[in-house]
Amino acid sequence: MSLLRDHELAAAFDRGARSYDRLVGAAPGYHAALRRSARRLSLPGGGAGLRVLDLGCGTGASTAALVRAAPHAEITAVDASAGMLERAAAKRWPPNVRFVHAPAEKMAEAGVEGPFDAAFAAFLLRNVASPDSVLASLRAMLAPPLGRLAVHDYALSGALPHRAVWWAVSRTIITPAGTLAGDAPLYRHLRRSVADFDTAPALGARLTRAGFRDTRVLPMPGWHAGIIHTVVGRVGADGATTPEAGRS
């Protein structure tokens, strides 16, 4: 099976939007892990006076994590799937949150422009055709003195036991649940996209090559250990504020 890309992937997410929240809500620790990654941006003052980009917001789970971590920030949430965004926008949000329909590669065409003080990219990079181009765009949109990026994803450690756990969970739980919901192609794509994409150390190296500084690869606790990671980095010159990478 080939991976879905661009319009095909957006269309698959459009179809899967009706059951997406129910399926991810049944995944132990899914929302807690997102909240942990959002906190790892270490945004001061509850985000007061800051602009934050939520790229690949889906049905709003990552947006909700950002609202918890930085309730006073101006949050712009972007996704390529109209169906996922419709689900997200239908939920209750504070007035400092707005949603924009745009692919990650065409944000400027949709009126999403920097500078932003921070960006959150959850389950995004392995689903775009050119992750390096998206990282370059994010780097250009982020501004010091914060200029922080947190990437949250199923990025395997590279150790065989962690890869085995991922395959077991995806084959016995994720793919069957997606198939029952009528979205088998989407969930087959998601399973393979994790296996084919960067390991967590390689993802950290990718951010460094893209020009992000002080890149850290941070694990999750529990069954997510070695399977989900947060990769944090920043833009800016030496001496700029650095994320508190060890913060949980």
C-alpha positions as a printed Julia matrix, in Angstrom:
248×3 Matrix{Float64}:
   0.0    0.0    0.0
   1.34   3.45  -0.92
   1.09   6.3    1.54
  -1.67   8.86   1.03
  -0.53  12.38   0.25
  -1.91  15.86  -0.34
  -5.52  15.84  -1.63
  -5.94  12.07  -1.16
  -4.92  12.3    2.48
  -7.08  15.37   3.14
 -10.04  13.56   1.59
  -9.38  10.5    3.75
  -9.34  12.68   6.86
 -12.55  14.36   5.66
 -14.23  10.95   5.56
 -12.69   9.86   8.86
 -13.63  13.02  10.75
 -17.01  11.67  11.87
 -15.43   8.93  14.0
 -11.98  10.37  14.67
 -12.65  11.83  18.12
 -14.27   8.62  19.3
 -11.36   6.47  18.13
  -8.55   8.62  19.53
 -10.52   9.17  22.73
 -10.42   5.42  23.29
  -6.61   5.4   23.02
  -5.14   5.39  26.55
  -3.18   8.55  27.26
  -3.74  10.18  23.86
  -4.91  13.55  25.19
  -2.58  13.5   28.2
   0.41  13.06  25.88
  -0.69  16.04  23.78
  -1.04  18.18  26.89
   2.43  17.15  28.03
   3.94  18.16  24.67
   2.1   21.5   24.73
   3.48  22.21  28.21
   6.96  21.5   26.9
   6.75  24.7   24.87
   7.13  26.4   28.28
   5.21  29.5   27.24
   5.47  32.18  29.94
   2.57  34.01  31.55
  -0.04  31.58  30.31
   0.77  32.77  26.8
  -0.34  36.37  27.43
   0.65  38.57  24.49
   1.92  35.6   22.45
   0.88  34.29  19.03
   0.89  30.5   18.75
   0.43  28.38  15.63
  -1.23  24.97  15.88
  -0.34  23.32  12.58
  -2.23  20.15  11.72
  -4.89  20.76  14.37
  -7.3   18.06  13.14
 -10.49  18.01  15.19
  -8.91  20.27  17.81
  -7.24  17.88  20.26
  -3.9   19.67  19.92
  -5.69  23.03  20.1
  -7.3   22.03  23.38
  -3.87  21.03  24.71
  -2.52  24.47  23.79
  -5.46  26.22  25.42
  -4.68  24.32  28.62
  -0.97  25.17  28.43
  -1.34  28.79  27.29
  -4.92  29.98  27.91
  -4.11  33.63  27.17
  -2.26  33.12  23.88
  -3.69  34.03  20.48
  -3.94  30.59  18.86
  -4.25  30.06  15.11
  -5.17  26.44  14.33
  -4.62  25.23  10.76
  -5.51  22.0    8.96
  -5.77  20.76   5.38
  -8.92  18.71   6.02
 -12.18  20.64   5.83
 -13.99  17.75   7.52
 -11.66  17.72  10.5
 -11.84  21.5   10.82
 -15.63  21.44  10.74
 -15.57  19.1   13.74
 -13.02  21.29  15.5
 -14.83  24.57  14.9
 -18.13  23.12  16.15
 -16.67  22.77  19.65
 -16.67  25.52  22.28
 -13.55  27.68  22.2
 -12.44  30.91  23.85
 -12.36  34.0   21.59
  -8.56  33.87  21.29
  -8.75  30.7   19.1
  -9.38  30.77  15.35
  -9.38  28.01  12.73
  -8.04  28.24   9.17
  -8.46  25.73   6.34
  -5.1   25.39   4.56
  -2.43  22.8    3.77
   0.77  23.23   5.74
   2.53  24.18   2.52
   0.05  26.96   1.62
  -0.6   28.81   4.85
   0.36  32.22   3.46
  -2.2   31.87   0.66
  -4.86  31.4    3.36
  -3.73  34.51   5.23
  -1.7   32.76   7.93
   1.46  34.8    8.35
   4.07  35.27  11.04
   5.65  36.22  13.17
   4.56  33.63  15.71
   6.14  33.18  19.12
   5.65  29.41  19.12
   4.32  26.58  17.0
   2.9   23.17  17.81
   2.89  20.44  15.15
   1.17  17.25  16.28
   1.01  14.17  14.03
   1.91  16.36  11.06
   5.38  15.96   9.56
   5.07  12.28   8.62
   1.86  13.14   6.75
   3.23  15.85   4.45
   5.02  15.27   1.16
   8.01  17.45   2.12
   8.59  17.71   5.87
  11.78  19.68   5.33
   9.88  22.36   3.38
   7.28  22.6    6.14
  10.01  22.95   8.77
  11.65  25.7    6.69
   8.33  27.54   6.56
   7.87  27.19  10.3
  11.38  28.46  10.96
  10.67  31.54   8.83
   7.41  32.21  10.69
   8.85  31.92  14.2
  10.45  34.91  15.86
  12.81  35.4   18.82
  13.06  35.85  21.71
  10.88  32.75  22.08
  10.62  31.24  18.59
   9.78  27.81  19.97
   8.62  24.7   18.13
   7.27  21.49  19.61
   6.73  18.5   17.33
   4.56  15.76  18.83
   4.33  12.45  17.03
   4.52   8.71  16.93
   8.26   8.75  16.31
   9.68   5.38  17.35
  12.89   5.23  19.34
  14.48   2.81  16.88
  14.69   0.02  19.44
  13.16  -3.27  18.29
  10.91  -3.72  21.36
   9.29  -0.31  20.77
   8.76  -1.06  17.09
   7.19  -4.4   18.07
   4.8   -2.69  20.5
   3.76  -0.2   17.82
   3.06  -2.92  15.27
   1.12  -4.96  17.8
  -1.03  -2.02  18.9
  -1.63  -0.77  15.38
  -2.46  -4.2   13.94
  -4.69  -5.39  16.78
  -6.37  -2.14  17.87
  -5.87   0.89  15.62
  -6.37  -0.62  12.16
  -9.3   -2.88  13.17
 -11.05   0.05  14.89
 -10.56   2.23  11.83
 -11.84  -0.55   9.59
 -14.98  -0.97  11.68
 -15.55   2.77  11.38
 -15.35   2.47   7.59
 -11.98   4.23   7.27
  -9.58   1.37   6.61
  -7.4    3.22   4.02
  -6.77   6.11   6.4
  -5.74   3.91   9.32
  -3.59   1.68   7.13
  -1.85   4.85   6.0
  -1.36   6.03   9.57
   0.13   2.68  10.6
   2.58   2.64   7.73
   3.43   6.35   8.0
   4.78   5.77  11.5
   6.85   2.77  10.46
   8.27   4.53   7.4
   9.06   7.9    8.96
  11.96   9.12  11.11
  12.93   7.52  14.36
  12.86  10.0   17.23
  16.64  10.7   17.03
  16.36  11.18  13.26
  13.47  13.6   13.74
  15.57  15.6   16.17
  18.39  15.69  13.63
  15.92  16.82  10.95
  14.95  19.84  13.07
  18.61  20.68  13.62
  19.32  20.51   9.87
  16.34  22.82   9.32
  18.07  25.45  11.46
  16.44  24.93  14.84
  18.72  25.3   17.83
  18.9   23.47  21.17
  16.91  20.57  19.73
  15.81  18.05  22.34
  14.06  14.7   21.94
  11.82  14.08  24.94
  10.08  10.77  25.7
   6.64  10.07  27.09
   5.87   7.96  30.15
   3.83   4.79  30.27
   3.1    2.6   27.25
   3.98   5.55  24.99
   7.64   5.33  26.08
   9.75   4.85  22.99
   6.73   5.34  20.74
   5.56   8.95  21.15
   8.11  11.75  21.56
   8.15  15.51  21.75
  10.93  17.16  19.76
  11.51  20.76  20.8
  13.72  23.43  19.29
  13.92  27.18  18.82
  15.01  29.83  16.41
  17.2   32.78  17.29
  20.74  33.78  18.03
  22.91  32.6   20.9
  21.62  33.83  24.2
  17.93  33.72  23.26
  15.49  32.19  25.69
  15.62  28.41  25.61
  12.65  26.09  26.25
  12.66  24.29  29.57
  12.99  20.98  27.78
  12.89  18.88  30.89
   9.56  20.25  32.02
   6.73  17.71  31.9
